[in-house]
XYZ file of C-alpha atoms in Angstrom:
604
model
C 105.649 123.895 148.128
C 104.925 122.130 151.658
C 107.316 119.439 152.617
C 104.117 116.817 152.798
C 103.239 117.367 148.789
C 106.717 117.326 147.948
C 107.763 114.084 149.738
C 104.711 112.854 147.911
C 106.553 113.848 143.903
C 109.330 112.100 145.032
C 107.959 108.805 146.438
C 106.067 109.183 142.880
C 109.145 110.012 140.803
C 110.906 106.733 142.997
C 107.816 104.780 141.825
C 108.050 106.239 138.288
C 112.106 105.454 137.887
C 111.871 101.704 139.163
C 108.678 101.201 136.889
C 110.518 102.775 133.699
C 113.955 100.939 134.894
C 112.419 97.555 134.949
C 110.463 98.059 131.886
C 113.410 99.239 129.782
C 116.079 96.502 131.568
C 114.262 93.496 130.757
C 113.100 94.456 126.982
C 117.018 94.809 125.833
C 119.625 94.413 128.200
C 122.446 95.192 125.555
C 120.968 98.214 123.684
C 120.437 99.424 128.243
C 124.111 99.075 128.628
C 124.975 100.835 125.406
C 122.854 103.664 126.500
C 124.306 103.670 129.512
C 127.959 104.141 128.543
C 126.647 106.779 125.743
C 124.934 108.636 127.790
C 127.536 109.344 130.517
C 130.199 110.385 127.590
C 127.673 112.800 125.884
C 126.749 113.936 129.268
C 130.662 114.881 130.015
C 131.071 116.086 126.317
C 129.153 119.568 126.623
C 131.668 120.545 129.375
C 134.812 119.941 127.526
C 133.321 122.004 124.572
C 133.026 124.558 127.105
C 136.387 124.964 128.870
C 137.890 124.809 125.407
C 136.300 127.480 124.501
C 137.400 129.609 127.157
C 140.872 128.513 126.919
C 140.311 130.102 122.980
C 138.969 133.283 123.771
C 141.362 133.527 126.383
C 144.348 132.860 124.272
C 143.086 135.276 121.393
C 142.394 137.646 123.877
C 145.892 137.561 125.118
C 147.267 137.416 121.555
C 145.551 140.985 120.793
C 148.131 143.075 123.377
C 151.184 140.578 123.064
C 153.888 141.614 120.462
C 154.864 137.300 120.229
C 152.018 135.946 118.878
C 153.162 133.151 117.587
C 153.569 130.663 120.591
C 149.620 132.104 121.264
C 148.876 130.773 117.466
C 150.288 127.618 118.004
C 148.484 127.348 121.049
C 145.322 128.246 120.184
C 144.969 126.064 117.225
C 146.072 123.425 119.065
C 143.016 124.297 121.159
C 141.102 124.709 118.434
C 142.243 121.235 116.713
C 141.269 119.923 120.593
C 137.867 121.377 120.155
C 137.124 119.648 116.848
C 137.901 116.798 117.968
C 135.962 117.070 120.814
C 132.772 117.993 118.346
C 133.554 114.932 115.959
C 133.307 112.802 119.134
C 129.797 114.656 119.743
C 128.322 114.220 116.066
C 129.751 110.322 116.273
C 127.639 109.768 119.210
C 124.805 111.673 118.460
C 124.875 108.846 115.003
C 125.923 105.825 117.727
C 122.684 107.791 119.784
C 120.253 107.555 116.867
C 120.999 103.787 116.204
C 120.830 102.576 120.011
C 117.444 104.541 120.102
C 115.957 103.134 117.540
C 116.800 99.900 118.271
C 115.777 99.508 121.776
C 112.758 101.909 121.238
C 111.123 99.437 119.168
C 112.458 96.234 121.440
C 110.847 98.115 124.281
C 106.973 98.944 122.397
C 107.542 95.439 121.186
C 107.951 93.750 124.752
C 105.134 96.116 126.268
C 102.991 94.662 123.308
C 103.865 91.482 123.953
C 103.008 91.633 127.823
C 100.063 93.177 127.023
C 99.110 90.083 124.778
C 100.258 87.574 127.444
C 97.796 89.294 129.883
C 94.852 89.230 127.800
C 95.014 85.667 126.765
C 95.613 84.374 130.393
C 92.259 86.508 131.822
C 89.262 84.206 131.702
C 86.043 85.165 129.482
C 84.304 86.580 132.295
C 86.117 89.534 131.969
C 84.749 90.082 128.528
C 81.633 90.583 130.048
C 82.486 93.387 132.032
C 82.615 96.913 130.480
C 84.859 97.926 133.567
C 87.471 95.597 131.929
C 87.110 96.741 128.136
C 87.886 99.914 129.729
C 90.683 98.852 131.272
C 91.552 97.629 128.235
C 91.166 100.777 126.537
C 93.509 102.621 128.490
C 96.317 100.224 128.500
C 95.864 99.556 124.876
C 95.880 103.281 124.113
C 99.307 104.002 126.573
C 100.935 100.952 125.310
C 102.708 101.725 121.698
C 103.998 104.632 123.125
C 104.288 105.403 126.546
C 107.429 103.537 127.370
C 109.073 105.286 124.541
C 108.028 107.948 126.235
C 109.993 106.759 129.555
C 112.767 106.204 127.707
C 113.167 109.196 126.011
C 112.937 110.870 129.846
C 115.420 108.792 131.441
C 118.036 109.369 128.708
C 117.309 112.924 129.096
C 117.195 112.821 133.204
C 120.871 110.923 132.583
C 122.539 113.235 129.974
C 121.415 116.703 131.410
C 121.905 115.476 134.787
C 125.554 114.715 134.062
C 126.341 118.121 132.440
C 124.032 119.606 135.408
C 126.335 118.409 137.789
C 129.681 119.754 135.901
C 127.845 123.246 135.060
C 127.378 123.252 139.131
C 130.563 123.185 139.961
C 131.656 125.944 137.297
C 129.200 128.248 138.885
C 130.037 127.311 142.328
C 133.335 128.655 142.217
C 131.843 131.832 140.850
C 128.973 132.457 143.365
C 127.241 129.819 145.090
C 123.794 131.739 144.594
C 123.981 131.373 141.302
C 123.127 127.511 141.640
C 119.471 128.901 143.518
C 118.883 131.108 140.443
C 119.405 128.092 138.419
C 116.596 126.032 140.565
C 114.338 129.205 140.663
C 114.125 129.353 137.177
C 113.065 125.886 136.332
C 111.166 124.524 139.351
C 107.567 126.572 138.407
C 107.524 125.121 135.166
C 108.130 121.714 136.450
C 105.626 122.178 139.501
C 102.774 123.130 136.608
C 103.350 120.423 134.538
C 103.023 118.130 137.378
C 99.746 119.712 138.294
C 98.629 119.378 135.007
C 99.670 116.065 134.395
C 97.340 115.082 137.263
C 94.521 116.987 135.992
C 94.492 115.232 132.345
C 95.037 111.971 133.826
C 92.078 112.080 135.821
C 90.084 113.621 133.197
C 90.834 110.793 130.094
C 90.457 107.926 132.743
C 86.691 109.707 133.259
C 86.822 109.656 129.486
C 87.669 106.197 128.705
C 84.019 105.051 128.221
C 82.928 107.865 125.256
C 86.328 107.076 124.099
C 85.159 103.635 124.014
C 81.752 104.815 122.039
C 83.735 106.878 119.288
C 85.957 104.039 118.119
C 82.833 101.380 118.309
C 81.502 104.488 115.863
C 84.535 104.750 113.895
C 84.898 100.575 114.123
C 80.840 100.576 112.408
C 81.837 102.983 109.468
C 84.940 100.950 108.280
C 84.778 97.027 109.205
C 83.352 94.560 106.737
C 81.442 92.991 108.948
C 78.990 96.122 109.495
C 79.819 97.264 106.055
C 76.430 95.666 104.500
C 73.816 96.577 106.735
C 75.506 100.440 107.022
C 75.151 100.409 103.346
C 72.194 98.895 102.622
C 70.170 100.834 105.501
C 72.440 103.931 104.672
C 73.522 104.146 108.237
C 77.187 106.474 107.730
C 75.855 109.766 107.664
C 73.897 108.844 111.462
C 77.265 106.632 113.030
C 79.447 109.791 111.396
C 77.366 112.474 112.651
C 77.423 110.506 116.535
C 81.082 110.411 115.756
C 81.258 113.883 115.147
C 79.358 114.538 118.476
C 81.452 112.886 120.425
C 84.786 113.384 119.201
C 83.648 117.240 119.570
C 82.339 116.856 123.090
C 85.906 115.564 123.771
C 88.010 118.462 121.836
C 86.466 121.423 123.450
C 86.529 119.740 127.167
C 90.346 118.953 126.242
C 90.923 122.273 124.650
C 89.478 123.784 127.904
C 92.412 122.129 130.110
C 94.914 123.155 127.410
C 93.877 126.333 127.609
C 94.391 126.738 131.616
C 97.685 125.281 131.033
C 98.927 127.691 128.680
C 97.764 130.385 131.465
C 99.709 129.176 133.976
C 102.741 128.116 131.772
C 102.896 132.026 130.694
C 103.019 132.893 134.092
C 105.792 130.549 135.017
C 107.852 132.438 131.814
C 107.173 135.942 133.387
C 109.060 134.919 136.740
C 111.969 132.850 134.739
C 112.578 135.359 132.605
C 113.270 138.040 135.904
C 115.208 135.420 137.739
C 117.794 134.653 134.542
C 118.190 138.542 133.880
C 119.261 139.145 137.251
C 122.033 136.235 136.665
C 123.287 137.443 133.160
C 123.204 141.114 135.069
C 125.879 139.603 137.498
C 128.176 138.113 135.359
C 127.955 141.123 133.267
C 129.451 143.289 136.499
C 132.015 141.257 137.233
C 133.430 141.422 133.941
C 132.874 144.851 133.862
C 134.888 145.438 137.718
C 137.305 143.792 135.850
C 136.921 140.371 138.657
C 136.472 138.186 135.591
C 138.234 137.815 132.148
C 136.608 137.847 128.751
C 137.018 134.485 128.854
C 135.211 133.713 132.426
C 132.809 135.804 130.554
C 132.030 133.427 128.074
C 132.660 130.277 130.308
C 130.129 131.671 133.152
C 127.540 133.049 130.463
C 127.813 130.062 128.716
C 127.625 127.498 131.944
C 124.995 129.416 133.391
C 122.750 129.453 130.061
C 124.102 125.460 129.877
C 123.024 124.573 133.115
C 119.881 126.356 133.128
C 119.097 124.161 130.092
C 120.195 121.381 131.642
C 118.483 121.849 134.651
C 115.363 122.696 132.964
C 115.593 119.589 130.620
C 116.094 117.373 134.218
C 113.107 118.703 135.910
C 110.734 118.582 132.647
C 112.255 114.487 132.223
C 111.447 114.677 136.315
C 107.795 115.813 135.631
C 107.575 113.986 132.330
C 108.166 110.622 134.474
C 105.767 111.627 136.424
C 103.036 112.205 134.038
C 104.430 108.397 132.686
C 103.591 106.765 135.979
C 100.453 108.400 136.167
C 99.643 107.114 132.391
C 101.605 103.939 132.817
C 99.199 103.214 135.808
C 96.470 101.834 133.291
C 98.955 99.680 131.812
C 100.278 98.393 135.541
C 96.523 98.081 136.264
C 95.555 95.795 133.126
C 98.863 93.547 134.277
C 97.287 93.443 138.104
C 94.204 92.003 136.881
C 93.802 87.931 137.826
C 92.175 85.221 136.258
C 89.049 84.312 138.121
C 90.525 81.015 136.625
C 94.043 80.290 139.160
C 96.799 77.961 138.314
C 96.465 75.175 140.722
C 99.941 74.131 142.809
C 98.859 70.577 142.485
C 96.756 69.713 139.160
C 95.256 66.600 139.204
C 95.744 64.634 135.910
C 93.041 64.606 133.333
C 91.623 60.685 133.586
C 91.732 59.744 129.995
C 90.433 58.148 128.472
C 87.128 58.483 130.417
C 86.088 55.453 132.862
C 82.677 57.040 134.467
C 81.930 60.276 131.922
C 80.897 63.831 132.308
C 78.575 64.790 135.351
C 77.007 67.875 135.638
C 75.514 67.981 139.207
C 73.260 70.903 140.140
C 75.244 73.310 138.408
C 73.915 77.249 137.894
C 75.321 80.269 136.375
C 75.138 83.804 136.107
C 77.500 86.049 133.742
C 79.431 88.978 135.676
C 77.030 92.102 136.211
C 73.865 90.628 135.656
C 71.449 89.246 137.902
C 69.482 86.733 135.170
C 70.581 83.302 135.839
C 71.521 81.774 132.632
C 71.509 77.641 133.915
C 69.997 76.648 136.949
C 70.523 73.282 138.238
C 71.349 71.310 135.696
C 72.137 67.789 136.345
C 73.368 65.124 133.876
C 75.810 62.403 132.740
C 77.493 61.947 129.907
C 78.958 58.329 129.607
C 82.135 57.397 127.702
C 81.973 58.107 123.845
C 78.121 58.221 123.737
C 76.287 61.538 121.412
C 74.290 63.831 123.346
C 72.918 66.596 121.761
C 70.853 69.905 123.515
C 68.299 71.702 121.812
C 65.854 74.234 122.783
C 65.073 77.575 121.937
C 67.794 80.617 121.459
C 68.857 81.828 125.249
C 67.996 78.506 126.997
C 71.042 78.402 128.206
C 72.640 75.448 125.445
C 76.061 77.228 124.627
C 76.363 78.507 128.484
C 76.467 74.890 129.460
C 78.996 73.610 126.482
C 81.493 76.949 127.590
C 81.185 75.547 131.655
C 82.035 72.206 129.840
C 85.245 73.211 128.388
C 85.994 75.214 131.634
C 86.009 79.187 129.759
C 83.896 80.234 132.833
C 83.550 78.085 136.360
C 79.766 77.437 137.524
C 78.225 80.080 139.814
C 77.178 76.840 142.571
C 77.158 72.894 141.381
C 79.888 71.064 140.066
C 81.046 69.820 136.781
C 83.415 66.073 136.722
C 85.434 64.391 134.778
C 85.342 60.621 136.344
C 83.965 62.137 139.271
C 86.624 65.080 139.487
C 85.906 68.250 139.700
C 86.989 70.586 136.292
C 88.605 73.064 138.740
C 91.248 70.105 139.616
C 92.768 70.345 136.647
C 95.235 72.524 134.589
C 93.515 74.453 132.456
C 95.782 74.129 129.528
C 95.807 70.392 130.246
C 92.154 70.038 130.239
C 91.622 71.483 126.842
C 94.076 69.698 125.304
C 91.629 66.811 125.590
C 88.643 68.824 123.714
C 87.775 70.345 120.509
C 85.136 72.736 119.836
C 83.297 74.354 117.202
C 81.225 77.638 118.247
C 78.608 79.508 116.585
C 80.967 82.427 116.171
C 83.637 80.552 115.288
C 86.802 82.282 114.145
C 87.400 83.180 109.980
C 91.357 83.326 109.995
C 92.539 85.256 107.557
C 95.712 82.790 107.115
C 96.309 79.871 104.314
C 93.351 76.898 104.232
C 96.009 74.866 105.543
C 96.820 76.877 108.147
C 93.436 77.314 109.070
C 93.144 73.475 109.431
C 96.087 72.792 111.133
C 95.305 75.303 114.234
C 93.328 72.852 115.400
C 96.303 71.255 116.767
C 99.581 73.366 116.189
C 101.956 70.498 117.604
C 100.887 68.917 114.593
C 102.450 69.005 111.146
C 100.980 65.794 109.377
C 100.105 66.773 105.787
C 97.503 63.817 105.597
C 96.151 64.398 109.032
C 94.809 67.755 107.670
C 93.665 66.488 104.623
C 91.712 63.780 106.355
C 90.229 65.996 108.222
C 89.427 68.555 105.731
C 87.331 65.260 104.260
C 85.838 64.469 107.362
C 84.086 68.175 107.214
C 83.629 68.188 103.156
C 86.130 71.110 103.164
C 88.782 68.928 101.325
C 86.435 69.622 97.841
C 86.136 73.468 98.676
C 90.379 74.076 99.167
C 90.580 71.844 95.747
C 88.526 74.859 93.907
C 91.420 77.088 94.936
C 93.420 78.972 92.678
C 96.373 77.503 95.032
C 94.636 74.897 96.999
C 95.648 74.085 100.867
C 98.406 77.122 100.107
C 95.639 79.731 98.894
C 94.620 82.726 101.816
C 91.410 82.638 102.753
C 89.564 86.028 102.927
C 90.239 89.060 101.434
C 91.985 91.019 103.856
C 95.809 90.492 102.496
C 96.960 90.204 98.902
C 95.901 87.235 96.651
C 92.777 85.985 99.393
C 90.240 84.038 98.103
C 86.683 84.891 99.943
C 84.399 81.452 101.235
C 80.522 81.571 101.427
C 79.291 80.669 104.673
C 78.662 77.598 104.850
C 82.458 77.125 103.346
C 83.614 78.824 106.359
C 82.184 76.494 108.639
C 83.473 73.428 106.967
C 86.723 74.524 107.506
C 86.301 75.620 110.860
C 84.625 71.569 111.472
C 87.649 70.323 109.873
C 89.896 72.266 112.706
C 87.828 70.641 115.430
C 88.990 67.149 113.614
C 91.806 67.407 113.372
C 92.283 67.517 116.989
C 91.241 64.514 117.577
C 90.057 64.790 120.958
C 88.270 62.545 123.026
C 85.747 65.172 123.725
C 83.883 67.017 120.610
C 81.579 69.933 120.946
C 79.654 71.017 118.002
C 77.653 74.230 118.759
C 75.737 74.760 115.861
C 78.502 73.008 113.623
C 76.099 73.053 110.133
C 73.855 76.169 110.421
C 75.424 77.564 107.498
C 75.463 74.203 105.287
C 72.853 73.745 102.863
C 70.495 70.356 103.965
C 72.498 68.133 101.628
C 75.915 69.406 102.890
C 74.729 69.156 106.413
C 73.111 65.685 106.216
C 76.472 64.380 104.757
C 78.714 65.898 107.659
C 76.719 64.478 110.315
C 76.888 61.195 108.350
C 80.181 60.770 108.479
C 80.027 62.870 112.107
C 78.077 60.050 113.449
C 79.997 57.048 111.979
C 83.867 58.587 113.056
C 83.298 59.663 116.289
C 82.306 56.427 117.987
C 85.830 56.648 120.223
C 85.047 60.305 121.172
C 82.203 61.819 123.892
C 80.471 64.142 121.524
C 77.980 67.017 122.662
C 76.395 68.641 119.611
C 73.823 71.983 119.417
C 71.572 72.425 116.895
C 68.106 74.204 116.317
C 67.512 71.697 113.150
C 66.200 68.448 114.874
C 66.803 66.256 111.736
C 70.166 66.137 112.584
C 70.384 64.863 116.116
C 68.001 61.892 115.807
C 71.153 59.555 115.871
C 72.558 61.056 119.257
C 72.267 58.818 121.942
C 70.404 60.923 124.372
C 68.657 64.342 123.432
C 68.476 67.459 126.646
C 65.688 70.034 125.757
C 66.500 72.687 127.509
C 64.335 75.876 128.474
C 64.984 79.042 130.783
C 68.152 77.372 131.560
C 67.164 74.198 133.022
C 66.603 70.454 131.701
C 62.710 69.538 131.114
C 63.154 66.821 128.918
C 65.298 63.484 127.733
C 65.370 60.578 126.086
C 66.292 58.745 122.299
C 64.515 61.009 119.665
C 61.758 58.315 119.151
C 60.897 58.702 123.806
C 60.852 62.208 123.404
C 58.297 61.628 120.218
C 56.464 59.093 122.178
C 55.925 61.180 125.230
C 54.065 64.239 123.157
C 55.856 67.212 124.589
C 58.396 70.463 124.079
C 60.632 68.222 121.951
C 57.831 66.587 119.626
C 56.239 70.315 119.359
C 59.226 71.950 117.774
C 60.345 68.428 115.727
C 56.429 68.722 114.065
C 56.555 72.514 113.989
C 59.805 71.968 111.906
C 58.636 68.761 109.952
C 55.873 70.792 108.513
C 58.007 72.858 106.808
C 59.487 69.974 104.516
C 56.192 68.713 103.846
């Protein structure tokens, strides 16, 4: 191989060892060191094995042509006794071997897992609109339960082998020091293909990642119970299974094409180790036979030839196996290189509270990642100090864009929004939304206790009352008492003994979590859509009359309910056209009276 290429494997196997190092140090320091130790002793072990057993054969050897045999009996099964206890040593750390592994193994896929989940949550939403980034995604998801096992098991391997490597090297050295190139020659093809390979399949699943992507949104469709009613109903499996099959197919025979070529060149490789190593047994053989070595060098040189080619063989495939790691363990690397379009700030400015001036929006516009439709354009408005505004207009007007620029998930494309006239992008994010609550349209069902699912709304918090008043504040407090086990019962039915909520059950607990925050700013998008009129008219009720300390926003297509809110926003095309108290906005005859009489009608 040219020196250029080469220097290139090794700054990549460099790359590859203090990747793997750093990953396996800081997920279990303790187990490391254990291995460490272990790994040296087990690497010396296969070499005292060996030398005893040429001291054996040597001493029975001797024992056949001397008339004395018994100081040679004593001897050898002293040697012998030394050799046992040299293999109980071996089978006690090959136990000790099993229990370290296992142990740090699954401290080192939990700790990737866990970096992978610290990651994700600090990335801002835009990302999620990016299908660069959910492939991304993909790939590190896909290396990370098991590619730094992977690393492990090849350093442990790189350290054992290496160490009995280096002791088989100096056995053979002081029979002929060409034996030690026959030993290279025999293991370095093998090693160069499965480098070459390595390459090839990396580049051709990171080409992949995006059909990859398509098969498990496939396989996703065909099992979730979310999809499972609409697959059923419009009988859907046998067209999602038979795109399935399509693709997973596409994918075999392309993969089975490269495994294919491998195999070729792997054979190959064989042909010319399989010359090389008979040409070294062939030597040994002759000098036993000119009567240069004993029976017992005979045994020792076979034996540390066929050792070290093992071991040699076993270093270079750990070598290329890193390799193929740091190739793989790129997409993880590249998931953990990704930044929030979202920075800490050095110097966070305190969040004024409670609010002297309000919420200003001043000519703020926004466009989601890799798209060119504006979803807001200059919007301008103020918000004063615990007043109810509410924003209606029709679906994609741009309503929940503004409330998610409000609680700071995305930062405006131009404009501005202020808190007391200072900028969102002053403060510390975490800070800031300490200071809101929220409920979305596609608010979250968690599959934990009802009081759990209450109490998420503020996790610092562990009153038992301050839950329940909140569950009455949203009219959930009467659905957890229908529980077979009340505020302890598990909502949903994905784990043992769940109870399953309608709809509009759902949502009531998902109002009380917003609640129980407390927060001096409330956002309600769509907060009641899936409460029946008399439900819904009751929650606002007590909405309106309990949140005359907080700043409220609310959403909702149903005008009934935001009458009371101090200042109504319609909102088309992602702009402002109207405002005003419900009764202006009737007054003046326009977009806002249309859709109030279009829906009026309907109650008539």
């Amino acid at each position: 191989m040219p020196v250029g290429p080469l220097l290139h494997l090794l700054r990549a196997q460099c790359g590859a060892l203090k990747t793997a190092t750093k990953l396996v140090w800081q997920s279990s320091p303790g187990w490391t060191i254990g291995r460490l130790i272990l790994v040296v002793i087990q690497g010396i072990l296969p070499l005292a094995s060996l030398y005893l057993t040429k001291l054996i054969v040597d001493a029975v050897t001797v024992s056949v042509t001397d008339a004395d045999k018994a100081p040679i009996l004593n001897q050898a099964l002293v040697l012998v006794g030394l050799y046992a206890g040299v293999m109980l040593i071996t089978n006690l750390c090959i136990a000790l071997s099993e229990l370290i592994n296992a142990a740090q193994r699954q401290r080192l896929t939990d700790y990737t897992q866990e970096l992978l989940h610290t990651q994700a949550a600090a990335l801002d939403l835009g990302y999620y609109e990016d299908p660069e980034y959910h492939d991304i995604l993909e790939r590190a998801e896909e290396e990370a339960p098991y590619r730094p096992v992977d690393i492990l098991d090849n350093l442990v391997q790189i350290g054992e082998n290496g160490i009995s490597l280096l002791a088989m090297v100096g056995l053979l050295l002081s029979l002929h020091a060409g034996l030690i190139g026959v030993l290279f020659a025999a293991a370095l093809p093998a090693m160069f293909v499965k480098m070459k390979f390595a390459q090839v399949f990396y580049r051709w699943e990171r080409s992949r990642t995006s059909l990859e992507r398509q098969a498990d949104y496939l396989g996703w469709l065909l099992t979730s119970d979310s999809a499972a009613k609409e697959v059923r109903l419009y009988g859907l499996s046998r067209f999602f299974g038979q795109r399935f099959q399509q693709i997973r197919q596409r994918l075999y025979r392309e993969k089975l094409k490269l495994v294919m070529r491998r195999f070729i060149w792997f054979a190959g490789t064989q042909l010319i180790t399989s010359g090389v190593v008979f040409l070294a047994y062939a030597f040994i053989v002759y000098q036993t036979v000119q009567g240069t070595l004993k029976l017992g060098d005979l045994v020792l040189y076979h034996q540390a030839f066929q050792r070290g080619q093992g071991a040699m063989r076993a270093v270079l495939q750990g070598l290329a196996g890193l390799y193929e790691d740091n190739l793989f363990i790129e997409n993880f690397r590249e998931f953990l290189a990704l930044k929030s379009r979202l920075p800490a700030l050095v110097k966070p400015r305190s969040v004024p509270m409670p609010l002297q001036q309000g919420i200003t929006l001043e000519n703020v516009s926004f466009q989601y990642p890799k798209t060119t439709r504006q979803a807001l354009r200059n919007v301008s408005l103020t918000i004063r100090p615990q007043e109810t505004i509410a924003l209606v207009g029709e679906n994609g007007c741009g309503k929940t864009t503004l409330v998610k620029l409000l609680c700071r998930l995305y930062d405006p494309t131009e404009g501005r929004i202020a808190l007391d006239g200072i900028d969102l992008r002053s403060f510390e994010i975490t800070e800031l939304h300490r200071h809101m609550s929220a409920v979305f349209q596609d608010y979250v069902q968690y599959h934990l206790t009802a009081r759990e699912n209450i109490g998420l709304g503020n996790i610092e918090l562990s009153d038992e009352a301050a839950i329940k008043e909140a569950a009455l504040r949203s009219g959930a407090d009467t659905v957890i008492h229908q529980l077979p086990q009340g505020y302890q019962t598990v909502l949903g039915k994905w784990f043992e003994a769940g109870e399953e909520l309608s709809g509009g059950q759902w949502q009531s607990i998902a109002l009380a979590r917003a609640f129980l925050r407390n927060s001096p700013i409330i956002i309600l998008d769509e907060p009641t859509s899936a409460l029946d009129p008399k439900a819904e008219y009751e929650v606002f009720q007590k909405f309106y009359q309990l949140t005359h300390n907080q700043t409220a926003i609310l959403i909702s297509h149903r005008l009934a309910t935001v009458r009371m809110a101090d200042c109504i926003y319609v909102m088309a095309n992602g702009s402002i056209i109207e405002k005003g108290t419900h009764q202006e906005l009737l007054r003046r005859g326009g977009t806002y009276a249309q859709l109030y009489e279009t829906q009026a009608k309907n109650y008539r």
